[in-house]
XYZ file of C-alpha atoms in Angstrom:
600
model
C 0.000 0.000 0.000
C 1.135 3.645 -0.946
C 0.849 6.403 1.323
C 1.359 9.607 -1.200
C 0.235 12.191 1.695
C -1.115 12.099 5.663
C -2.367 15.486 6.843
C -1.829 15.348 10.872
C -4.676 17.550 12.518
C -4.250 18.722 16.204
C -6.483 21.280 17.192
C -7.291 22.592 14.065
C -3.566 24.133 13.450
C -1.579 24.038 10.528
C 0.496 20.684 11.351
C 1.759 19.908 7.699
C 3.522 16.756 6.639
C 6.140 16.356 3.843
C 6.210 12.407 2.766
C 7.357 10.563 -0.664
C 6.096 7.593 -1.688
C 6.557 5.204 1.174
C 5.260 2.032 2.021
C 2.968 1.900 4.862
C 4.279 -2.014 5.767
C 8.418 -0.307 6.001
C 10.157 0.189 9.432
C 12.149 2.866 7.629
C 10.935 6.524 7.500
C 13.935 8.117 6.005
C 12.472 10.758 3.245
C 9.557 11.928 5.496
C 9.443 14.395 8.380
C 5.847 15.793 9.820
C 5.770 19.664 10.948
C 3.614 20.741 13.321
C 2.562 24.177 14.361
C 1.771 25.452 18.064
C 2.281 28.861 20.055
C 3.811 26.995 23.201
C 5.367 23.665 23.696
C 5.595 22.025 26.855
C 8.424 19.300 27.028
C 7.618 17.210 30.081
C 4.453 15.516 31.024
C 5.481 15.528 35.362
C 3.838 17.837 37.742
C 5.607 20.469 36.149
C 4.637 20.049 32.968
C 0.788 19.304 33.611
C 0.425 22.294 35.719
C 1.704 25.024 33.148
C -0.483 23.399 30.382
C -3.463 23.754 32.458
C -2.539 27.139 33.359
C -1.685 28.017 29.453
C -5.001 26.165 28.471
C -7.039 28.615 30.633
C -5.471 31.527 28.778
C -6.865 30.081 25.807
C -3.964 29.524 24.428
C -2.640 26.836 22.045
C -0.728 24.678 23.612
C 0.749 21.238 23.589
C 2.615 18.576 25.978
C 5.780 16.230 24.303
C 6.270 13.440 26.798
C 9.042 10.376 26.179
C 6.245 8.537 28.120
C 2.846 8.293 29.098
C 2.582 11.499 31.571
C 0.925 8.871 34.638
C 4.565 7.300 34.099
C 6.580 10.082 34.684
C 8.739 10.058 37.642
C 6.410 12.329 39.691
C 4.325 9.996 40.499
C 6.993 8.074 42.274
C 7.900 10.807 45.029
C 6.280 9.763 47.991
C 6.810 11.796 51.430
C 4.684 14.817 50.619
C 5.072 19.142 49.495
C 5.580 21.640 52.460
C 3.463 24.367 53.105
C 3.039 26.327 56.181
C -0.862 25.439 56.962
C -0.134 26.046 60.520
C -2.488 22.997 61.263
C -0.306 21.203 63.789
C 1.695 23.926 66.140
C 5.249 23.244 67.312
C 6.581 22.145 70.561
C 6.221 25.187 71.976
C 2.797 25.951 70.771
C 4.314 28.571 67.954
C 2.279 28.239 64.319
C 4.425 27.979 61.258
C 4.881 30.456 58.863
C 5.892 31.052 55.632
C 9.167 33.219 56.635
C 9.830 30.035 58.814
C 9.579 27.619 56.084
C 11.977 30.070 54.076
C 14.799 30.034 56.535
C 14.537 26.409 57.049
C 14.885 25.795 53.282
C 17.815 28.294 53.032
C 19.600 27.218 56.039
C 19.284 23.287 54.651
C 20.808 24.788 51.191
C 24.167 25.179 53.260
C 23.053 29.485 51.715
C 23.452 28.906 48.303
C 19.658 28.884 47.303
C 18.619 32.121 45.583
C 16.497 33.763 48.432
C 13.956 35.562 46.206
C 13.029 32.495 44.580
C 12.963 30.998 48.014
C 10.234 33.301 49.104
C 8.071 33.307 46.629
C 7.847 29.384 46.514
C 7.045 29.775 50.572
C 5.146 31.828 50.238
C 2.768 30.425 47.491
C 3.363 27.027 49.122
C 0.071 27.095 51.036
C -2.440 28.539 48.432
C -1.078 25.805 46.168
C -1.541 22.696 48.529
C -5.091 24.105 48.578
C -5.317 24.310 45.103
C -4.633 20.860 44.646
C -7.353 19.653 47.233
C -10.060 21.807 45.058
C -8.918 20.277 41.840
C -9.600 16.979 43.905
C -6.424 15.721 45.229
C -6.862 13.869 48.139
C -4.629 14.579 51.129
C -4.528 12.708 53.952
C -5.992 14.243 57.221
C -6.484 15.013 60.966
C -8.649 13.878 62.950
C -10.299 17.573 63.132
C -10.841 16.792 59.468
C -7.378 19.477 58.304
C -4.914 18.657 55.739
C -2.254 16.179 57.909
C 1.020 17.308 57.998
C 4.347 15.322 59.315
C 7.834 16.405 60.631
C 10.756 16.445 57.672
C 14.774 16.714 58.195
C 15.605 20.392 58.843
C 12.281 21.799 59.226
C 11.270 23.909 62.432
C 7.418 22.327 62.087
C 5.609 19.490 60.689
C 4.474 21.225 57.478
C 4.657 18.500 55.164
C 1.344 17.627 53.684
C 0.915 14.007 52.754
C -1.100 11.693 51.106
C -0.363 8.720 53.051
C 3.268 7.699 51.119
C 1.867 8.346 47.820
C 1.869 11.791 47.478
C 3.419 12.339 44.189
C 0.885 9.529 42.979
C -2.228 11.500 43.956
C -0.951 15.072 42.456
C 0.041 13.944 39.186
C -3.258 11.847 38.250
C -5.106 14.341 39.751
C -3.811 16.965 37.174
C -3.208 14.415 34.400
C -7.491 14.379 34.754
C -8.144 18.083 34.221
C -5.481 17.897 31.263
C -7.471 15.306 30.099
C -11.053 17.303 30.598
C -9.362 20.524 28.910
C -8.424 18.002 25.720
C -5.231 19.554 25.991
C -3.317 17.308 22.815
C -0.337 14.913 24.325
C 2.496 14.018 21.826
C 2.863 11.108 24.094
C 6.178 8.410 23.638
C 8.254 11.315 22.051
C 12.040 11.602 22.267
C 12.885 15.538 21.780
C 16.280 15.205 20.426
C 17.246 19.132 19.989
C 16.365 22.419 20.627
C 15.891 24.650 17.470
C 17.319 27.885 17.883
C 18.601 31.271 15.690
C 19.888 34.417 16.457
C 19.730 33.759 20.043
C 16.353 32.463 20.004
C 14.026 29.223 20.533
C 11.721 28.586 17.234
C 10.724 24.879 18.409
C 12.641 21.360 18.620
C 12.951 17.910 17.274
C 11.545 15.012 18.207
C 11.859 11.097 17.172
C 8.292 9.473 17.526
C 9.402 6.093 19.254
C 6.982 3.786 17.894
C 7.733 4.936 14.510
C 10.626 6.179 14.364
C 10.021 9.195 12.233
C 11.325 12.677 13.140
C 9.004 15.369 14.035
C 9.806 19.016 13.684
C 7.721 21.374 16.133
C 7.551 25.007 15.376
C 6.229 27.284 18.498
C 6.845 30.562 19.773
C 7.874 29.245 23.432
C 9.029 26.464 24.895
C 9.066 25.167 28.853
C 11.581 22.281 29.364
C 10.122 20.625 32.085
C 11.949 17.259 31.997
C 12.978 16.083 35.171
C 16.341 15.224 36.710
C 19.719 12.984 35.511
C 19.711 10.711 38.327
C 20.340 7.695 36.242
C 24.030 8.906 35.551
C 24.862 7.216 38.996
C 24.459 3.238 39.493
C 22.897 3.436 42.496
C 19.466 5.654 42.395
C 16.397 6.122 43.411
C 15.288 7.312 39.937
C 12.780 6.435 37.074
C 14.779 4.718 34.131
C 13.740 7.611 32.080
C 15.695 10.057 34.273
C 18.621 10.671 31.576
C 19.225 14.077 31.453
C 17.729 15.180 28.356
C 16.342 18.594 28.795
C 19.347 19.593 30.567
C 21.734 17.831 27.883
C 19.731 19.444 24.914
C 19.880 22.603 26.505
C 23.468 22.996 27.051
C 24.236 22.200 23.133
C 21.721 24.827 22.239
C 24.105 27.507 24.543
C 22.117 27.789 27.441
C 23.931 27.804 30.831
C 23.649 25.104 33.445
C 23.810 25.992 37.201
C 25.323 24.319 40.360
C 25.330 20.731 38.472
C 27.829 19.615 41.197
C 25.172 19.782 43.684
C 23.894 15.776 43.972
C 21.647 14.523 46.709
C 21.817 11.256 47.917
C 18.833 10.067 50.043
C 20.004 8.112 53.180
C 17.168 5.443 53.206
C 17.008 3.782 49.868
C 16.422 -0.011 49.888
C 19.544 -2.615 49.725
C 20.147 -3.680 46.639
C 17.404 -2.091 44.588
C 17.800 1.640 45.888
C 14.475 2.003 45.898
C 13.308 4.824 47.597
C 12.263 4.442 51.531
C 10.456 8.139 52.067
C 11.286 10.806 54.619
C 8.239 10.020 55.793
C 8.852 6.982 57.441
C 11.247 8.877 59.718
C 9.055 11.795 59.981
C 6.167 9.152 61.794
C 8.894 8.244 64.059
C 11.259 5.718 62.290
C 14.373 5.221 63.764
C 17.945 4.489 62.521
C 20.247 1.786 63.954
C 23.479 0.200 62.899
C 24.705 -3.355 63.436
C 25.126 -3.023 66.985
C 21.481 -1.663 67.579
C 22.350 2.057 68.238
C 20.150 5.007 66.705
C 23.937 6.319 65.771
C 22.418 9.867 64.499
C 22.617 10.904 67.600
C 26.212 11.688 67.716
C 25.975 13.133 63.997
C 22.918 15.540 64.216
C 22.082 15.511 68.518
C 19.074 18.080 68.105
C 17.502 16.659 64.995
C 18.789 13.115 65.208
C 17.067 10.981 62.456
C 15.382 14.135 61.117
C 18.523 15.970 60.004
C 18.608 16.789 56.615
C 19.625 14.307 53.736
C 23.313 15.347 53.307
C 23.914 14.882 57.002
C 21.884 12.020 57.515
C 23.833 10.177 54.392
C 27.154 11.156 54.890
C 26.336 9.328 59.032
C 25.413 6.494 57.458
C 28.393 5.958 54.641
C 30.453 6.513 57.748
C 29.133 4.112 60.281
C 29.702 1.608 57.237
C 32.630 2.463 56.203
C 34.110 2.462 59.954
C 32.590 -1.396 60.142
C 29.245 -0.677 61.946
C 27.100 -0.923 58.848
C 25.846 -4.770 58.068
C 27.944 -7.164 55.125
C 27.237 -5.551 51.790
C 26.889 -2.105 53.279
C 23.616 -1.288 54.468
C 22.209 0.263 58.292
C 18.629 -0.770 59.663
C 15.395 1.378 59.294
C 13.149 0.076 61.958
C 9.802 1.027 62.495
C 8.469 -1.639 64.058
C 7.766 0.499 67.170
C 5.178 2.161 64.991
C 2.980 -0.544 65.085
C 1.017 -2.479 62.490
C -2.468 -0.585 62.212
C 0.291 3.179 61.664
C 2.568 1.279 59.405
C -0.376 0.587 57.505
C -2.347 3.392 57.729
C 0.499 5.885 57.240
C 3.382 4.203 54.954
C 1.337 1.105 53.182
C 3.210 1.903 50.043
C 6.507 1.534 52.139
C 5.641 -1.773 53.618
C 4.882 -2.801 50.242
C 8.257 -2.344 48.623
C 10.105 -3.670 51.501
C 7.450 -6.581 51.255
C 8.109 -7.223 47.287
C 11.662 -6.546 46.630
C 13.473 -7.317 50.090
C 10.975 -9.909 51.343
C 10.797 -7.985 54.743
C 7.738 -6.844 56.335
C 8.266 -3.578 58.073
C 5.922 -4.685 60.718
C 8.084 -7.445 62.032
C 11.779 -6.642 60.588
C 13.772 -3.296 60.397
C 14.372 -2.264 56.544
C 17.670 -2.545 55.121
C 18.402 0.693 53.799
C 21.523 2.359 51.849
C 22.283 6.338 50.869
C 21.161 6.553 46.716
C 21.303 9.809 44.225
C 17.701 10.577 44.665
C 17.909 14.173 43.026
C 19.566 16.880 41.111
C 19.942 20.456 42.635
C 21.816 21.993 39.667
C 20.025 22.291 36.152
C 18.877 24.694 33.435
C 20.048 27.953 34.470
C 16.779 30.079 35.113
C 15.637 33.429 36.873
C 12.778 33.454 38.947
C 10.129 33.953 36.023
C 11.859 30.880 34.235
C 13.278 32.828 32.217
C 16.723 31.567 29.910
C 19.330 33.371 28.295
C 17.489 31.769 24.991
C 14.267 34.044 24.008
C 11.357 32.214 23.767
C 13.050 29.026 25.493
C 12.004 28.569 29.665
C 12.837 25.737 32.319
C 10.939 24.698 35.411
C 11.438 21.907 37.859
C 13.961 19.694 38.657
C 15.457 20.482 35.567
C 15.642 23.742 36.023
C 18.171 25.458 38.591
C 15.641 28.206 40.020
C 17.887 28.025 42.805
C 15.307 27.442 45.507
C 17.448 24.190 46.733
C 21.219 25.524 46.885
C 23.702 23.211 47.573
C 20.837 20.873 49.539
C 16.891 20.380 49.175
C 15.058 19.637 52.017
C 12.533 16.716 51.535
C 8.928 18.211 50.452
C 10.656 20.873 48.838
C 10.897 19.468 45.527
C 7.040 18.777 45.011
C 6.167 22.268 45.735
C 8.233 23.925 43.559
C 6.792 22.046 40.826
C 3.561 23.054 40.869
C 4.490 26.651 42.445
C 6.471 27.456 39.511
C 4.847 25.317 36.881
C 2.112 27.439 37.581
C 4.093 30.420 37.952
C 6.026 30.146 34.842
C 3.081 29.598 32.667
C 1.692 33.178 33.836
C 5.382 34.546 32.327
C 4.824 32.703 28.944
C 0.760 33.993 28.692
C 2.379 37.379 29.744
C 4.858 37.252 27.174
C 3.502 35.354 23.788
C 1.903 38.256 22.204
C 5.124 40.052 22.082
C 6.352 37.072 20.258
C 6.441 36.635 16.536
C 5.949 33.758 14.757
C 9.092 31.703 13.908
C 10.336 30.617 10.056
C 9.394 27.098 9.749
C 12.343 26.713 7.559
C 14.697 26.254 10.340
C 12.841 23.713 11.980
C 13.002 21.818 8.877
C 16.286 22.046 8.291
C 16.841 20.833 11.802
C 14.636 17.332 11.190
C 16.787 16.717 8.415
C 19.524 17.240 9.962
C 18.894 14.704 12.655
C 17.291 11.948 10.256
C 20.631 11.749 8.890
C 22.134 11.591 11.890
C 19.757 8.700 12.843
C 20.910 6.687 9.566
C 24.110 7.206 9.870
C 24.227 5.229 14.040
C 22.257 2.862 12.453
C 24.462 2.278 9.815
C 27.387 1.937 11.941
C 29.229 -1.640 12.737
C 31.736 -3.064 15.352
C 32.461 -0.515 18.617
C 31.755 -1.221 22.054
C 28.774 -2.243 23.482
C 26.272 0.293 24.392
C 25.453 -1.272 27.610
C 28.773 -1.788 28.477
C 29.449 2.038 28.496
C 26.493 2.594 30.237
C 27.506 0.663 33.042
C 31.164 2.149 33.166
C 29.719 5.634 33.073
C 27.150 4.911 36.305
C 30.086 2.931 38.282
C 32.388 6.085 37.836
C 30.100 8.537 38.924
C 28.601 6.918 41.691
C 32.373 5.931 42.953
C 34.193 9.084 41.993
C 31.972 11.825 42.212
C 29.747 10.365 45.198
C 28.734 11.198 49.264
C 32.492 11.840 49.400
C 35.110 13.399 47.324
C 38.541 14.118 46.687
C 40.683 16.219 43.881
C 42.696 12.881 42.644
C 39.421 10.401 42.755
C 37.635 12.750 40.499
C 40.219 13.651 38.362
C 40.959 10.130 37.528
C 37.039 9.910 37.404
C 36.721 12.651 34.614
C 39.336 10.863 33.101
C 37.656 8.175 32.601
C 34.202 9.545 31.222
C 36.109 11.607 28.311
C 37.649 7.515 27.447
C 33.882 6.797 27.777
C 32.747 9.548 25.395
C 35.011 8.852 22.616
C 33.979 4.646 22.872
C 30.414 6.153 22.779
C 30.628 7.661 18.811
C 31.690 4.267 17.803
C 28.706 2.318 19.550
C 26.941 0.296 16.951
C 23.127 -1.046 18.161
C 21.840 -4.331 16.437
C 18.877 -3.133 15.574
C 18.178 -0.803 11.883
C 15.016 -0.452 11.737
C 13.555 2.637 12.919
C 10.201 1.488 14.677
C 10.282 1.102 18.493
C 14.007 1.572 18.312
C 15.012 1.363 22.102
C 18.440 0.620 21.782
C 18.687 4.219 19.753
C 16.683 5.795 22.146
C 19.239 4.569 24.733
C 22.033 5.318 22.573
C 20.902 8.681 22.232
C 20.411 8.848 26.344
C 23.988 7.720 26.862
C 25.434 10.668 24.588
C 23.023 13.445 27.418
C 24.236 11.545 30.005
C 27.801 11.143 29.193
C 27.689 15.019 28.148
C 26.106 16.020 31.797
C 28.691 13.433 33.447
C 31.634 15.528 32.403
C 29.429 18.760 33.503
C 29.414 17.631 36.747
C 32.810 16.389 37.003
C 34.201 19.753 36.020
C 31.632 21.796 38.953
C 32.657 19.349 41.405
C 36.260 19.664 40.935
C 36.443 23.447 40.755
C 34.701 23.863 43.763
C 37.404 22.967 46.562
C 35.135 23.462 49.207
C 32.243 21.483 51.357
C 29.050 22.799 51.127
C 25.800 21.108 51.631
C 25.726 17.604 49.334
C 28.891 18.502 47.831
C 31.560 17.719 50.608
C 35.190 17.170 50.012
C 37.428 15.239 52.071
C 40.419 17.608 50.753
C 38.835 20.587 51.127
C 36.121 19.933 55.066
C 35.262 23.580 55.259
C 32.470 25.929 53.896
C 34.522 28.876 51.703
C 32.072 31.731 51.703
C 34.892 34.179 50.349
C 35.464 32.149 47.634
C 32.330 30.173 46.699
C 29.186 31.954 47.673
C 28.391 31.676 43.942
C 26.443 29.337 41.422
C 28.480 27.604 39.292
C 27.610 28.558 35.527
C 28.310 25.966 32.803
C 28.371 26.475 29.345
C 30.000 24.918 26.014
C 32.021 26.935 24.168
C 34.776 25.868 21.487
C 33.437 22.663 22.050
C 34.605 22.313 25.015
C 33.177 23.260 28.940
C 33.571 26.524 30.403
C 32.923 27.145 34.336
C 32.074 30.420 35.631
C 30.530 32.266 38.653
C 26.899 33.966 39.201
C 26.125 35.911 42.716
C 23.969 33.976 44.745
C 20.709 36.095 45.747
C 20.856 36.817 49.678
C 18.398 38.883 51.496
C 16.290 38.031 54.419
C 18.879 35.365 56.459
C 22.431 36.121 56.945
C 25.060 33.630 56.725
C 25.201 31.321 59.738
C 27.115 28.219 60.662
C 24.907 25.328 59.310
C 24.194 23.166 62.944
C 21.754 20.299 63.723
């Protein structure tokens, strides 16, 4: 059969498609490319993403959502513990009510100062107006027994103000968005790779993107774009992160000249499980788990004697590599969780999901045996360099969430942090782009076409290739040496030798060959194509961790123990020029907290 044209209709915008004769029954595309026409792409289908699109589709605007997977699978809906706001509805020991300024210096002191403290107020500030946003859109929190939004003690914070929905949190907000997206029939390119960033003249006119089950490139033309595409956890072996957590909007970025921010800034959550890293949440500490090492002591206690188990992450998983390393930890390098205390009818109640995993993939049940648990990378601090509006030094081109560095998180987030600032300044961000789209003109489509071509040959010339190393092979390498070099701890020789060993990694990577040439459901190109972002953002990170010879926050160097305000109270800029990385230095934003010896 002979297709001789397909017209592609979303919306009723003026999506054209260029095709030659092809047949319909071919895995190959190459010859074709579809266009398609919108004012404002959203790449990302998380929390992020989900809540500008609504916001965008209220303006009655046109606008769109690229996802590399269905938006219910995007890692969003695994975070668990819950978003801080200060509700006020349970008062501290002392009978004080929280506040927003509260949850501000909590969340600047537990970024070691380097967050941005303008973007710190605004997200505490809009914190509790958006956790009751989300109930009216028909989230459902968990509650009190006076029939208020619950809310449980986190590491570093002066009050319980994280809301919860049991230990699903993340599940609840993102299908409870994901519905009104659904009701506003705002169009999903779902199970889309975006492979580059279209740009001229110093601004965004739209991207790239392989369709996966296809394998035919796309060319998008819009007048904005949000990257909203999560975090780069899976550059480390041991993570708490979806597969699909690569990189990509930060990686895509970066070639396109915008500047990445504080990309040596890695958090590694203490309580993952042994030998899956799967996440165990904050909250299970925050109802009153307990911490104990081989010998049965709750060891935070000499790490962190005010906030013992609650400390923030950083302190809590640098206490834990070090009661293992000094021979305390259990064979294979793990430290107990135990929450048995709790009982069975809280256990359930509170953290079912919890007692589930531990259930399923370490055949322990919470309710009888302590957890064994392990520090992971659970989440990125640096990313996308952004002002407060989200706002790039592309035109047209903006970056929210985890994979954007707002700079709300510094050198550390707390935990419930990062769920709020998704919807704060997905939310946010959108008003910037309504505010800002009429002002806008519309882009020449000729660039974007250029661009699809320009990657469909790329595409046929991998598959082409022969011989090389094998892609999985490099993968592996590449996780090993970040997670062992550029880790909970680290030193000026380890990482050296560790950047080392990712530039070996990147030239092996342009000779990968994959097996598979056809172009349909391709996954070993999508991966391929992963490993190149990741590999790229490896080396980023290398480079930020090395230059700064300090310890601050998540970043802490056995060579260099001390915080170095004079020197590094700054962001870290990257950026690639002359094909090769640049670092530079950006003023953090202080204001309402001065500079204070970081205690717990």
């Amino acid at each position: 059969m002979l297709i001789l044209k397909k017209i592609f209709q979303i919306r009723g915008d003026e999506t054209i498609t260029l095709a030659s004769n092809q047949n319909a029954e071919s895995n190959s595309t190459k010859g074709s490319s579809v266009i398609h026409h919108h004012d404002i792409l959203i790449i990302g289908g998380g929390l992020t993403g989900l809540r500008a699109a609504l916001q965008i589709s209220d303006a009655d605007l046109d606008v769109v959502v690229i996802s590399k997977v269905h938006p219910l699978r995007s890692h969003s809906v695994a975070a668990q513990g819950g978003m801080n706001a200060s509700l006020g509805n349970i008062p501290g020991e002392d009978g004080s009510i929280d506040s927003w300024e509260t949850h501000a210096y909590d969340t600047v002191k537990g970024s070691d100062y380097l967050a941005d403290q303008n973007a710190v107020s605004i997200m505490c500030r809009e914190a509790p107006t958006t956790v009751l946003e989300l109930e009216h859109m028909g989230m459902v929190w968990s509650r009190l027994d006076n029939g208020k939004i619950a809310q449980r003690p986190f590491g570093g914070a002066g009050f319980p103000r994280t809301c919860y929905a049991a230990d699903r949190t993340g599940h609840n907000a993102l299908n409870t968005l994901y519905e009104h997206v659904m009701d506003c029939n705002i169009p999903i390119y779902e199970e889309f790779f975006v492979t580059s960033l279209v740009h001229d003249n110093g601004r965004c006119v739209g991207c790239t993107a392989i369709e996966i089950m296809t394998g035919r490139v796309h060319g998008f033309v819009a007048k904005a774009i949000l990257m909203a595409t999560g975090g780069f956890g899976r550059i480390f072996s041991k993570s708490t992160n979806a597969l699909i957590n690569n990189g990509d909007g930060q990686a895509i970025a970066l070639r396109a000249g915008v500047p990445l921010k504080d990309m040596e800034f890695i958090q590694f959550h203490p309580t993952t499980l042994y030998g899956t890293n799967i996440l165990m949440s904050e909250g299970a500490r925050g109802e009153g788990g307990i911490l104990v090492n081989r010998d049965g002591e709750r060891f935070m206690k000499h790490y962190a004697p005010k906030s013992i188990d609650l400390a923030p992450r950083d302190v809590v998983a640098r206490a834990i590599e070090m009661e293992i390393a000094e021979g305390r930890g259990y064979e294979g390098g793990y430290v107990h969780l135990d929450l048995r205390h709790l009982g069975a009818d809280k256990i359930m109640e509170r953290l079912p999901g919890i007692r589930q995993i531990a259930i399923d993939f370490a055949g322990v049940d919470p309710i009888i045996d302590p957890i064994p648990i392990q520090p992971g990378q659970h989440y990125s601090m640096g990313g996308i360099d952004a002002d407060i509006n989200g706002v790039t030094l592309l035109t047209g081109f903006y970056a929210a969430g985890e994979c954007a560095c707002i700079s709300v998180h510094g050198a550390n987030r707390l935990g419930g942090n990062s769920l709020l600032e998704t919807v704060v300044f997905g939310r946010l961000i959108a008003d910037k782009i309504i505010e800002d789209i009429s002002d806008i003109p519309k882009p020449e489509v000729e660039l974007v076409e250029n661009a699809v071509q320009e990657i469909d040959t790329r595409i046929e010339q991998i598959l082409e290739r022969t011989g090389g190393k094998h892609l999985f092979i490099i993968i592996d390498s590449m996780k090993h040496t970040m997670f062992n070099k550029f880790g909970i701890f680290r030193d000026s020789q380890r990482m050296k030798g560790g950047l080392s060993e990712i530039k070996k990694l990147q030239d092996q990577v342009s000779q990968v060959s994959i097996n598979n040439k056809d172009r349909a459901v391709n996954q070993a190109l999508i991966r391929l194509l992963e490993l190149e972002n990741m590999l790229l953002l490896a080396e980023v990170v290398a480079y930020g961790a090395i230059n700064r010879e300090e310890s601050r926050g998540s970043h802490t160097r056995t060579d260099y123990p001390k915080r170095d305000d004079k020197r590094f109270l700054n962001h870290t800029i990257t950026l690639i020029q002359d094909g090769k990385i640049n670092i530079s230095n950006k003023p953090v934003n202080l204001g309402m907290f001065e500079l204070k010896e970081r205690v717990y």
